[in-house]
Coordinates of C-alpha atoms and ligand atoms in Angstrom, one line a residue:
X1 CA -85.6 -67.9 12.5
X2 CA -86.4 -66.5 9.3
X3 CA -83.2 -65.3 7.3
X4 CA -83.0 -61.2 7.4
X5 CA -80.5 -59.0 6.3
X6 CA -79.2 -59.0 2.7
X7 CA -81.5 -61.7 0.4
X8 CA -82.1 -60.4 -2.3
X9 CA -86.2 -61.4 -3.5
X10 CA -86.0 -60.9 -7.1
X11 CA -90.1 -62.2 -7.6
X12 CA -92.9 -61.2 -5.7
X13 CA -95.4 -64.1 -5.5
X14 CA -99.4 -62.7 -6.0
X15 CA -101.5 -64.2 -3.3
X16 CA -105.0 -64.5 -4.5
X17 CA -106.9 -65.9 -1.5
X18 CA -110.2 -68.0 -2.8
X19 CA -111.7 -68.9 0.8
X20 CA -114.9 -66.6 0.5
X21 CA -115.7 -69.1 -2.8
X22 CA -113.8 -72.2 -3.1
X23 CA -113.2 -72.5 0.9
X24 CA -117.0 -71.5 1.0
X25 CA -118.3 -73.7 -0.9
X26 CA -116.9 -77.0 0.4
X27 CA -119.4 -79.2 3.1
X28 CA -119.9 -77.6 6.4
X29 CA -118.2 -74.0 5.5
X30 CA -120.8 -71.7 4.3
X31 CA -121.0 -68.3 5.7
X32 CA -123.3 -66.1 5.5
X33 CA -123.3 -62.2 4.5
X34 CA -121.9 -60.3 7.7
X35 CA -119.6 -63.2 8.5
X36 CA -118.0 -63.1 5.1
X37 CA -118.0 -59.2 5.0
X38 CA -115.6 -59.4 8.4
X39 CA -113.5 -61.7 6.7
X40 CA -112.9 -60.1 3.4
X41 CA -112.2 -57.0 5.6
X42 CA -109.4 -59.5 7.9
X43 CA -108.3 -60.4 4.3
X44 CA -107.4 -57.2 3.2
X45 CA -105.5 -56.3 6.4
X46 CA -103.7 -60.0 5.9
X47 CA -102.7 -57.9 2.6
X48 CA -103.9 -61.0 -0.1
X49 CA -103.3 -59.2 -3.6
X50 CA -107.2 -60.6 -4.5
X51 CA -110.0 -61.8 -2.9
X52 CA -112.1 -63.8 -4.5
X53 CA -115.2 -63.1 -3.1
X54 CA -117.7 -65.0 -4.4
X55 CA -119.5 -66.9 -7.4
X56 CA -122.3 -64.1 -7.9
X57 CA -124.3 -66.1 -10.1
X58 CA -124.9 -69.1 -8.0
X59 CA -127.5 -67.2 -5.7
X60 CA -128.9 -63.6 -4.9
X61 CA -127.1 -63.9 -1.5
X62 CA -123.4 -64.8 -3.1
X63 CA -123.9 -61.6 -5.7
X64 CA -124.9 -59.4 -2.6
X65 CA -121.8 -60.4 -0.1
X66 CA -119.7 -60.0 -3.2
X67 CA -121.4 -56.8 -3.8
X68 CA -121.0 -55.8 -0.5
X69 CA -116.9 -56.7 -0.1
X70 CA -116.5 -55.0 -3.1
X71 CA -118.1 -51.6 -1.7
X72 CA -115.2 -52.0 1.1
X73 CA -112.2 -53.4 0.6
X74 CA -109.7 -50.7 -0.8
X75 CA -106.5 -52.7 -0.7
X76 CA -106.8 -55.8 -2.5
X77 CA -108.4 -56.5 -5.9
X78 CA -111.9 -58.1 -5.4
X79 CA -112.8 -61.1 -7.8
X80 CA -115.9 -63.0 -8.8
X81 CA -116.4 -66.2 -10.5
X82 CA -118.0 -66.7 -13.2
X83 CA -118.8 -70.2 -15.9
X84 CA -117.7 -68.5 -19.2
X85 CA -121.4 -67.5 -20.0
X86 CA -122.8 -64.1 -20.3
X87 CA -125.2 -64.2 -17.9
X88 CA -122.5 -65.0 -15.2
X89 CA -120.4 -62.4 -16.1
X90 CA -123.7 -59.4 -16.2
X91 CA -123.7 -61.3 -12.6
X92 CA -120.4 -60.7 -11.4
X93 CA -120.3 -57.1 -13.0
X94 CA -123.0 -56.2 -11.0
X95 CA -121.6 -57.0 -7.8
X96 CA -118.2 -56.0 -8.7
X97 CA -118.8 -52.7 -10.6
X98 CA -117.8 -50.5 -7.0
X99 CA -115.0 -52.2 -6.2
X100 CA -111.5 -50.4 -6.5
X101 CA -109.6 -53.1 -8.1
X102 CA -112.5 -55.3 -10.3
X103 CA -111.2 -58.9 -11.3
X104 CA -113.9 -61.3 -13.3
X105 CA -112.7 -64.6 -13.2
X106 CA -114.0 -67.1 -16.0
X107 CA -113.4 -70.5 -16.2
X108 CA -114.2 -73.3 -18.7
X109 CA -112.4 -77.2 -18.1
X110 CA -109.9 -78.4 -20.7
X111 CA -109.3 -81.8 -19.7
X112 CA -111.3 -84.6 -22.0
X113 CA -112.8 -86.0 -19.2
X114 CA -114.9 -82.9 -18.2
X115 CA -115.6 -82.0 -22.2
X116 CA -116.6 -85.4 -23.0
X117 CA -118.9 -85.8 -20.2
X118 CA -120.0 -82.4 -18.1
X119 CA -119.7 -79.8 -21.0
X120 CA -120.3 -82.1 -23.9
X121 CA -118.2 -79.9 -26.1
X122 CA -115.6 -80.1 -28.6
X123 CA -112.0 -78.8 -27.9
X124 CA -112.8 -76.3 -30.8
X125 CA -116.0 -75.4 -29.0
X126 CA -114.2 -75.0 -25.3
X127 CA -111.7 -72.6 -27.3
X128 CA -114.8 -70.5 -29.0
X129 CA -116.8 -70.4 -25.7
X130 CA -113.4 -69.1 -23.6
X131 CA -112.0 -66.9 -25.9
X132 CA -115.9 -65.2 -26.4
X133 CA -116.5 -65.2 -22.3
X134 CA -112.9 -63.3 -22.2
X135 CA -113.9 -60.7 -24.7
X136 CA -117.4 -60.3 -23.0
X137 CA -115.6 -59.8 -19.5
X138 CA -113.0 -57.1 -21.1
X139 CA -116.4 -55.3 -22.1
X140 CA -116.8 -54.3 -18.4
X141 CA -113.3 -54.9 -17.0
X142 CA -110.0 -54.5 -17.8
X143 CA -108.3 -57.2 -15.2
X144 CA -109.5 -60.4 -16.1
X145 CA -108.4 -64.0 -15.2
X146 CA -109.1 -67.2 -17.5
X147 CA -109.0 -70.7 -15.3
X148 CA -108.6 -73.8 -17.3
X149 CA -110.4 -75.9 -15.5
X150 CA -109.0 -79.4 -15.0
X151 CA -105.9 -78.4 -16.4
X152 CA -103.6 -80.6 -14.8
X153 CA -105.2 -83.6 -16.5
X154 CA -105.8 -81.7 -20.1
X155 CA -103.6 -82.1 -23.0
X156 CA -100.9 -79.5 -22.2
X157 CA -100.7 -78.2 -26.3
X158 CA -103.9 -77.1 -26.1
X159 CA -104.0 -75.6 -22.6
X160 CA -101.2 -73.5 -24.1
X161 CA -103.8 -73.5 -27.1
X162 CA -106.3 -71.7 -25.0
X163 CA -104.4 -69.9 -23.0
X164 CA -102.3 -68.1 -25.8
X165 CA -105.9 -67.4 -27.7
X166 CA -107.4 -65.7 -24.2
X167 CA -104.6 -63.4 -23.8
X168 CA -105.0 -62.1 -27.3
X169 CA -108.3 -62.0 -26.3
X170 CA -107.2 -59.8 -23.4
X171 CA -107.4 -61.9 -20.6
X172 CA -104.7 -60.7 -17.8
X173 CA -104.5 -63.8 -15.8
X174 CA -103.9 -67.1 -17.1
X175 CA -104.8 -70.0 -14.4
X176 CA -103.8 -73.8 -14.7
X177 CA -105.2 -75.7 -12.1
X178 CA -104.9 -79.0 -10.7
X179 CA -108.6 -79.3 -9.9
X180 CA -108.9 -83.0 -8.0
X181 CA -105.1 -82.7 -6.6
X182 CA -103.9 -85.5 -8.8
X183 CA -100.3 -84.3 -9.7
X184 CA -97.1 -85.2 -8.3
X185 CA -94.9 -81.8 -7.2
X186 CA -92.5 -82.6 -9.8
X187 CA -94.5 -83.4 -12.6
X188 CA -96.7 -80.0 -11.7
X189 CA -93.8 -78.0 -11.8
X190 CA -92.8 -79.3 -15.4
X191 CA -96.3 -78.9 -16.6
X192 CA -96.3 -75.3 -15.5
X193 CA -92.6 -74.7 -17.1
X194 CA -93.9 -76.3 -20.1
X195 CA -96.8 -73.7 -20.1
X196 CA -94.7 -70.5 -19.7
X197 CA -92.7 -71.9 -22.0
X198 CA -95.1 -72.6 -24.9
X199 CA -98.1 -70.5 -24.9
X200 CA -97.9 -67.3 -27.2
X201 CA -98.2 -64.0 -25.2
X202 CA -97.4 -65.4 -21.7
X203 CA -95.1 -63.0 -20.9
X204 CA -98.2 -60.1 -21.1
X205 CA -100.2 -62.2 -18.5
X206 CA -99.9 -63.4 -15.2
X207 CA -99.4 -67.4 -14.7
X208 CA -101.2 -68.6 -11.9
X209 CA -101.6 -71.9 -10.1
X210 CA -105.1 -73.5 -7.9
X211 CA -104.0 -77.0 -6.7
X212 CA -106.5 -79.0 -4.6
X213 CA -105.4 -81.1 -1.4
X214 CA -106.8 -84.7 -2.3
X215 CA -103.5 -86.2 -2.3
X216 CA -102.2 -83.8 0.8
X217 CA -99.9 -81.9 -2.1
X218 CA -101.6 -78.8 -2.8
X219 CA -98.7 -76.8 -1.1
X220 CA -95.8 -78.8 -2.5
X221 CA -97.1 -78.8 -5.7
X222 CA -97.9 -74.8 -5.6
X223 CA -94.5 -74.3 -4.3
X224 CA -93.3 -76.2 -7.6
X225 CA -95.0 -74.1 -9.9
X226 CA -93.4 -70.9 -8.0
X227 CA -90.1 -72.9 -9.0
X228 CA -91.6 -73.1 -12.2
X229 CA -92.4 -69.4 -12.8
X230 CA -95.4 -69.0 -11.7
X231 CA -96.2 -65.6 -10.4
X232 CA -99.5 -66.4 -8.6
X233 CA -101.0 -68.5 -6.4
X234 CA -104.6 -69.3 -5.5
X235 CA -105.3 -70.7 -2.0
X236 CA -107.4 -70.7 1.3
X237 CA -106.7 -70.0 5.2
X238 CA -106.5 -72.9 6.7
X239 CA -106.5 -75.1 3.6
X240 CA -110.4 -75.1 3.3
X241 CA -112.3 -75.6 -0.1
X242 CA -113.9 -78.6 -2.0
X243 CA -113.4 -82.0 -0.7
X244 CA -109.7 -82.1 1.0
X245 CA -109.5 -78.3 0.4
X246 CA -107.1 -76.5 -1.9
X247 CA -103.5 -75.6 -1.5
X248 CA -103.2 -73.3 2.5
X249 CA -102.1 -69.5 2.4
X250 CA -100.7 -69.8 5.5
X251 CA -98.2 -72.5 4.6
X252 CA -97.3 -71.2 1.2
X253 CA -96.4 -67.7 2.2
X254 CA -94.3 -68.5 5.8
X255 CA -92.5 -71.5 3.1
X256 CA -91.2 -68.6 1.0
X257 CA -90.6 -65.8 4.3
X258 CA -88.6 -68.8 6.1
X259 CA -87.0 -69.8 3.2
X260 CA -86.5 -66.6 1.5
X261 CA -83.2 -67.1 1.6
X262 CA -83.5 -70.7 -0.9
X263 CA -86.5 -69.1 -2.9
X264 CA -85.5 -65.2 -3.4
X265 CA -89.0 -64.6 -3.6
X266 CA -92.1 -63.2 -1.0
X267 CA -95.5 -62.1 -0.9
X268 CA -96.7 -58.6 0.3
X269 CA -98.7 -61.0 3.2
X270 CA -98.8 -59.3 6.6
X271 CA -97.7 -62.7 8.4
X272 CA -98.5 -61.4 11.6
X273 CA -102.0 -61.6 10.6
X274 CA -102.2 -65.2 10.0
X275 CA -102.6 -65.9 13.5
X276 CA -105.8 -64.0 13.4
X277 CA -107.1 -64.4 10.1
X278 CA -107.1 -68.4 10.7
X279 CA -108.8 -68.0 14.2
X280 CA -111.6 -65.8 12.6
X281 CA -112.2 -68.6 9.6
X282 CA -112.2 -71.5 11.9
X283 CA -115.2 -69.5 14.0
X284 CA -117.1 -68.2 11.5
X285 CA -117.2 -71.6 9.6
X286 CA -117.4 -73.6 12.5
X287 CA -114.4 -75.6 11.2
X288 CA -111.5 -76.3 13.6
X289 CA -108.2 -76.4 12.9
X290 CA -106.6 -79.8 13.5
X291 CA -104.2 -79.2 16.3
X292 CA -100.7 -80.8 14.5
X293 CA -102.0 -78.4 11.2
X294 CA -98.4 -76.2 9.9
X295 CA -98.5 -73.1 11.2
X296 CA -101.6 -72.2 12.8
X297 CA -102.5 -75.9 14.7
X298 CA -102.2 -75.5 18.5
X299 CA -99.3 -77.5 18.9
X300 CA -97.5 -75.6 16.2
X301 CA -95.6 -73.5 18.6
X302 CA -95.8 -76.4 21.5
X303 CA -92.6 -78.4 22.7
X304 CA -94.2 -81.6 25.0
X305 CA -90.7 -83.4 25.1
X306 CA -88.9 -82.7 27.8
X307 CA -85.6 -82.3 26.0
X308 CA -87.6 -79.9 23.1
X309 CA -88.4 -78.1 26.2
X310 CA -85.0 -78.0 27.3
X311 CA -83.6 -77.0 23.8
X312 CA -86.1 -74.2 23.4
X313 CA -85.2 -72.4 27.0
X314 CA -81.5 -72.8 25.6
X315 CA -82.2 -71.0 22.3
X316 CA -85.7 -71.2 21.1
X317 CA -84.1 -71.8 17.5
X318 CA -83.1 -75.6 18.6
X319 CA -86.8 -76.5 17.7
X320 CA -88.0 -73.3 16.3
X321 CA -88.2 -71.9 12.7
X322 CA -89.9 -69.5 13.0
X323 CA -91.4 -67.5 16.3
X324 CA -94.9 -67.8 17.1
X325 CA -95.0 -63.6 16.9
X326 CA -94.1 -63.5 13.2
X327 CA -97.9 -65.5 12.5
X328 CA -99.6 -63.0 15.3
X329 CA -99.5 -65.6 18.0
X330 CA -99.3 -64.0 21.2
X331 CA -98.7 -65.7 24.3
X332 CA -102.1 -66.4 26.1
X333 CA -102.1 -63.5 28.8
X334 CA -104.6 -62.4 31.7
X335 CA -104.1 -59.4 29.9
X336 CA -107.6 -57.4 31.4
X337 CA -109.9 -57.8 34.6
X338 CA -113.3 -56.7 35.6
X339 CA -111.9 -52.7 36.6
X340 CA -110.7 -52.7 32.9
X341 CA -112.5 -49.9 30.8
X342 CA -113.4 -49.8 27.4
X343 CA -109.6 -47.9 26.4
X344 CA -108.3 -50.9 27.8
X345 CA -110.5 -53.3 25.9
X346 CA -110.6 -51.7 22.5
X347 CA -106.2 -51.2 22.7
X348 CA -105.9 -55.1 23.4
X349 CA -108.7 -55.3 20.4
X350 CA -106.2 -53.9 18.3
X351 CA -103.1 -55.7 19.3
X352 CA -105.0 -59.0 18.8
X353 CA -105.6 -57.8 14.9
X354 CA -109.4 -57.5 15.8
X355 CA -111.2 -54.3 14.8
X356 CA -114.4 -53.5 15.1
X357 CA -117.2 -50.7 15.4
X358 CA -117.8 -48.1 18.0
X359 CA -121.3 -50.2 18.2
X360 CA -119.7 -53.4 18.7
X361 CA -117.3 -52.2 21.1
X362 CA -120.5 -51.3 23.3
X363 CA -121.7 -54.8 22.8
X364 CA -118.0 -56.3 23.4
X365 CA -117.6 -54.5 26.2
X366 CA -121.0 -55.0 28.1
X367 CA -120.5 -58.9 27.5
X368 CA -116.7 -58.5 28.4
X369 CA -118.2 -57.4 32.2
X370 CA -120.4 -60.0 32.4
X371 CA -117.7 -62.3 31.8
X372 CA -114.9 -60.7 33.9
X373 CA -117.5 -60.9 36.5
X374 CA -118.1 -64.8 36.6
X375 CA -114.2 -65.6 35.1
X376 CA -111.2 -65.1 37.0
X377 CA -108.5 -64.6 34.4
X378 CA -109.8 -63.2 31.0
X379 CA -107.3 -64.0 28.4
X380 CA -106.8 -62.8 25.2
X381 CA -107.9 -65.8 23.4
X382 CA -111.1 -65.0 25.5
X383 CA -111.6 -61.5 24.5
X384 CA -110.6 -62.4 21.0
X385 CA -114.0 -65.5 20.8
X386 CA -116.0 -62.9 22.6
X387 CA -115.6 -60.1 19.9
X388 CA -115.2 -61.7 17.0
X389 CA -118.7 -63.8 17.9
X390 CA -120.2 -60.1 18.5
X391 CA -119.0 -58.5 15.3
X392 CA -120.3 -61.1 13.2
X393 CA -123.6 -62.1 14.5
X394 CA -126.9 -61.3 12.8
X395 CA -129.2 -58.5 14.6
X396 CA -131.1 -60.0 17.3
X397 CA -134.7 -61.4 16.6
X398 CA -134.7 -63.4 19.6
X399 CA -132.8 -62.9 22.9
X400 CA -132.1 -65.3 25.8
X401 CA -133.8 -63.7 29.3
X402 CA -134.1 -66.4 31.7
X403 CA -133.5 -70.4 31.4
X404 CA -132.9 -72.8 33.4
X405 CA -132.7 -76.5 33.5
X406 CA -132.5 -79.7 35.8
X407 CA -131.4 -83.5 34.8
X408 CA -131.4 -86.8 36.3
X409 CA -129.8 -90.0 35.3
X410 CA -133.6 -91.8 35.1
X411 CA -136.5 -88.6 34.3
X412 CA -134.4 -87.1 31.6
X413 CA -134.0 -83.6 31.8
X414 CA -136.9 -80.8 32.0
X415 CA -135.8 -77.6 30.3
X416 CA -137.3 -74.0 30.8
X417 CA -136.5 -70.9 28.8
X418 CA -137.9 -67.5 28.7
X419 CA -136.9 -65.5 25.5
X420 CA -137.2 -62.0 24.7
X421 CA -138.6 -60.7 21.3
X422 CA -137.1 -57.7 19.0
X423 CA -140.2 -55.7 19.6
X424 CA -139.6 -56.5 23.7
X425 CA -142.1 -59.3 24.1
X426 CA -141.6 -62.0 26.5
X427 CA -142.3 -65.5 25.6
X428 CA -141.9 -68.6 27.7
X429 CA -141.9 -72.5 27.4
X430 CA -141.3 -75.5 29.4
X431 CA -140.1 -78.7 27.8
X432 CA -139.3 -82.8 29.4
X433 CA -136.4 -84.0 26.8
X434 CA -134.2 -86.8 26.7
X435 CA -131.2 -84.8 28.0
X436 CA -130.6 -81.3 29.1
X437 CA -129.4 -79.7 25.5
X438 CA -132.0 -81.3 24.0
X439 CA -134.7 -80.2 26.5
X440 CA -133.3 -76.5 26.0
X441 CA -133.6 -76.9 22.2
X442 CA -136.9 -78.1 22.1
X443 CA -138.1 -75.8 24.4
X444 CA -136.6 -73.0 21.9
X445 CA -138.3 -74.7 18.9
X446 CA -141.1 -74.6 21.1
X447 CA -140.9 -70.9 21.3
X448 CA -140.5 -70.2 17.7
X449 CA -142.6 -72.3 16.4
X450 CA -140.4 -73.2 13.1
X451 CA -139.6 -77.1 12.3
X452 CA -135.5 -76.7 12.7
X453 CA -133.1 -79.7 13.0
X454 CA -129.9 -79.7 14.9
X455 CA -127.6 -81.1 11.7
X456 CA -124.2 -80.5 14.1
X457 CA -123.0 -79.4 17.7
X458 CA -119.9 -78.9 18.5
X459 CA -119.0 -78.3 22.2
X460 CA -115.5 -77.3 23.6
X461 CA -113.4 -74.6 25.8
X462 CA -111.8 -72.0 24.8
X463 CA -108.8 -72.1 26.9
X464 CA -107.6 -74.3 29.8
X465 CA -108.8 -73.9 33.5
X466 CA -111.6 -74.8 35.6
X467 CA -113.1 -72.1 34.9
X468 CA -112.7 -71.7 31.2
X469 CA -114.8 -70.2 28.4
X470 CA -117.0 -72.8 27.1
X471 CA -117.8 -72.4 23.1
X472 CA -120.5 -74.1 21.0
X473 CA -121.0 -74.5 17.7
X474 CA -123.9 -75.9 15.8
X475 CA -125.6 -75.9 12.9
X476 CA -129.4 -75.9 12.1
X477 CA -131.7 -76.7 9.1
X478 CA -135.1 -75.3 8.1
X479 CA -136.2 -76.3 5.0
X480 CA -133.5 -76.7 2.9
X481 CA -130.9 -74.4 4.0
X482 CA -128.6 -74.5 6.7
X483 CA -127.6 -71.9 9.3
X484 CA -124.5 -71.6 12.0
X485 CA -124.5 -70.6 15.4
X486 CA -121.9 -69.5 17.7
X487 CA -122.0 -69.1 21.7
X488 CA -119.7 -69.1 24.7
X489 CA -120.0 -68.5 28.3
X490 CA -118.8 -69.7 31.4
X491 CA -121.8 -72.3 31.7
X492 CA -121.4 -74.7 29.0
X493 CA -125.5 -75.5 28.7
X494 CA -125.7 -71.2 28.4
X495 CA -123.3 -71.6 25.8
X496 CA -125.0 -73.7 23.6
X497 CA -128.6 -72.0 24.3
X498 CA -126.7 -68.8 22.7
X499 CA -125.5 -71.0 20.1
X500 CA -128.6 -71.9 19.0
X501 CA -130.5 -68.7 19.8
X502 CA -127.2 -66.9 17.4
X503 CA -128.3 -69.7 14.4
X504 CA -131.9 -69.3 14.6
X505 CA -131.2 -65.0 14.4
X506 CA -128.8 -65.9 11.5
X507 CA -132.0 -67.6 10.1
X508 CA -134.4 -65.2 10.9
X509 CA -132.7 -62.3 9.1
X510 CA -131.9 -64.1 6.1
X511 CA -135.6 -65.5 5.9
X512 CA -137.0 -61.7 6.4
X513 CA -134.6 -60.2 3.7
X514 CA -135.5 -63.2 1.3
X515 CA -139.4 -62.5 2.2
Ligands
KIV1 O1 -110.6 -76.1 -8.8 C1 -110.8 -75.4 -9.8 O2 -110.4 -75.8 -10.9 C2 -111.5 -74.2 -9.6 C3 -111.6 -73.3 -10.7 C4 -113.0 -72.7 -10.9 C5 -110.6 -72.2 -10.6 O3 -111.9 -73.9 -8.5
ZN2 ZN1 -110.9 -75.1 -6.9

């Protein structure tokens, strides 16, 4: 159990959570405006000291959902990315100018490797370019971060170098990360001591850490900079971001509530929120979790061998750390039925960490019949897929109305779908495929009329039982851009028909907003 009573935590550790842009921008995570909107709102209730929202000037989309994050969240400071070039910080001051807290974060790499042969630029030219993109960023805001990229693998003396001459030039944030994951824990933690130790003006900044995953150390290594001195630390739920991901919230933040007692320091993190905030990520990227992940992997909480079993009904703390309630795992319950009303639904809403609007508590709650209807047990694990896939879908261009579809082991399967149009409109197609999701698919494709390829599909149950929820997830491409999809229901071929129907909607309103 985690140690209460009297420790003393003489350091808070900041969390700045980077999952809207470095988790974001790794293969397979993209998410698109409403999806990121619900999770920088999750975020803030998680109680991260900054989001970092976004890299602005990488697309008119990423400004916009940065824009829009930063019109909402109250709580937590809101950051954008920027390279340390003017143009990318007017970017990120546009999309950042409402928020309550403004961060710009500019970065430029240190390490000889990316100077020599990305930037092609002197040291003395890195040190120009970061100092000038620091005094440019102080024109609009006053809390601003400086990453050295790389920095793990740069000359220390002149990180310290750059990072005393950026904090005379005002910068408020001083970040040294280890960008491709290369260090050792130990050796990370000296390099960060060494920092704080030599670089002129530290003590008027904040020292913050961003280690990658590549060698599975992000989270040792970020812990040994908090040994170090380090006051904050840059990670994602569920360890997502480029390649093997960057250093995971969730592991970092129960590490130092656990083990308060050995580190006498803690985060302002909500932990009862990880629970949720990890479910919502996995669904809106379409990313699962692996199941033995720390924390927040199904088996986390789950004792298989009989004598863990037997320990745990003795005194949970045999095998336990910490309880599944402090992340906001609740036991899976048949917590509502089909005479449930909407009181019921919303209070269970809010005890699973979900909120949402009076609008999409009409939606929930109409598809929360239908499902209560054809489902026995509806558990909260059920309710929770159900709303969150409600509250972050795109409007509906096209709805499912009637499908139906037949399969045999030698005719392949024949496919029939009737779907509705937003301006009511009914439009039908029949379709002889291969199998039965692919005869549904093409029969959509049919219907729409748009060249779209199924990149991924993902098909699986929500919770255990005959008759459990089944989800689908896939991904489509149109051009050159790439859409997700999420749908459940109790039939599994329904489930990936809404799947699809939810990716091609997600396409269809960002193709008439870009129009
Ligand atoms: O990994 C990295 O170095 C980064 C910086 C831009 C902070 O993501
Ligand atoms: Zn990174």
């Amino acid at each position: 159990m985690e140690k209460m009573g009297k420790i003393e935590i003489a350091r808070q550790i900041k969390i700045f959570d980077t999952t809207l842009r470095d988790g974001e921008q790794s293969p397979g995570c993209s998410m698109n405006g409403p999806e990121k909107l619900e999770v920088a709102k999750q975020l803030e209730r998680l109680g991260v000291d900054i989001i970092e929202a976004g890299f602005p000037a990488s697309s008119p989309g990423d400004l916009e959902s940065v824009k829009a994050i930063a019109g909402v969240v109250k709580n937590s400071a809101v950051a954008g990315l920027c390279r340390s070039l003017e143009k990318d910080i007017d970017a990120a001051w546009q999309a950042l100018s409402q928020a309550a807290s403004p961060r710009i974060h500019v970065f430029l790499a240190t390490s000889p490797i990316h100077m020599q042969y990305k930037l092609k630029m002197t040291p003395d030219q890195v040190l120009e370019q970061a100092v000038a993109a620091v005094k440019y960023a102080k024109k609009y805001c006053s809390d601003v971060e400086f990453s050295a990229e790389d920095a793990f693998r740069s000359d220390p003396d002149f990180v310290c170098a750059v990072f005393g001459a950026v904090i005379a030039a005002g910068a408020t944030t001083v970040n040294a990360p280890d960008t491709v994951g290369y260090a050792m824990p130990e050796e990370f933690g000296a390099f960060i001591r060494r920092l704080k130790e030599h670089t002129s003006g530290v003590e008027k900044a904040a020292l913050s850490t961003h280690v990658h995953n590549d060698l599975g150390l992000g989270v040792a290594s970020s812990l040994a900079a908090i040994a170090a001195g380090a006051d904050q630390i840059e990670c994602t739920i569920n360890g997502i971001g480029e390649r093997a991901g960057n250093a995971s919230l969730e592991e970092i933040v129960m590490a130092l509530r656990v083990r308060k007692d050995y580190w006498k320091a803690d985060t302002r993190i909500d932990t009862t929120q990880i629970y949720p905030t990890s479910r919502l990520v996995a669904q809106v990227t379409g990313v699962k979790v692996q199941p033995n992940k720390a924390i927040v992997g199904e088996n986390a909480f789950a004792h298989e061998a009989g004598i863990h079993q037997h320990g745990v009904l003795a005194n949970r703390e045999t095998y336990e750390i910490m309880t599944p309630e402090s992340i906001g795992l609740q036991k899976n319950q048949m917590v509502l039925g089909k005479h449930s009303g909407k009181h019921a639904l919303e209070d269970r809403l809010k005890q699973l960490g979900v909120t949402v609007t009076v609008q999409d508590l009409e939606r929930i709650f109409v598809e929360f019949k239908l499902l209560a209807d054809k489902k026995k047990t509806v558990r909260d694990r059920d309710i929770e897929v159900l709303a969150r896939g409600v509250a972050v879908s795109a409007p509906e261009t096209w709805s499912l109305d009637h499908w139906a579809v037949s399969s045999s082991s030698a005719l392949g399967a024949t496919g029939a779908i009737q779907l509705r149009y937003k301006d009511g409109s009914l439009h039908k197609a029949v379709v002889l495929a291969a199998g039965p999701i692919d005869a549904v698919f093409s029969v959509i494709d049919a219907i729409i009329g748009k060249e779209i390829t199924l990149e991924t599909f993902d098909i699986g149950a929500v919770t255990e039982g005959e008759d459990a929820l089944g989800e689908t997830n896939v991904k489509i491409k149109h051009g050159d851009r790439i859409w997700r999809g999420h749908g459940i229901s109790t039939d599994i071929v329904e489930s990936a028909i809404k799947a699809y129907i939810a990716a091609i909607n997600a396409m269809e309103w960002d193709l008439s907003r870009s129009a």
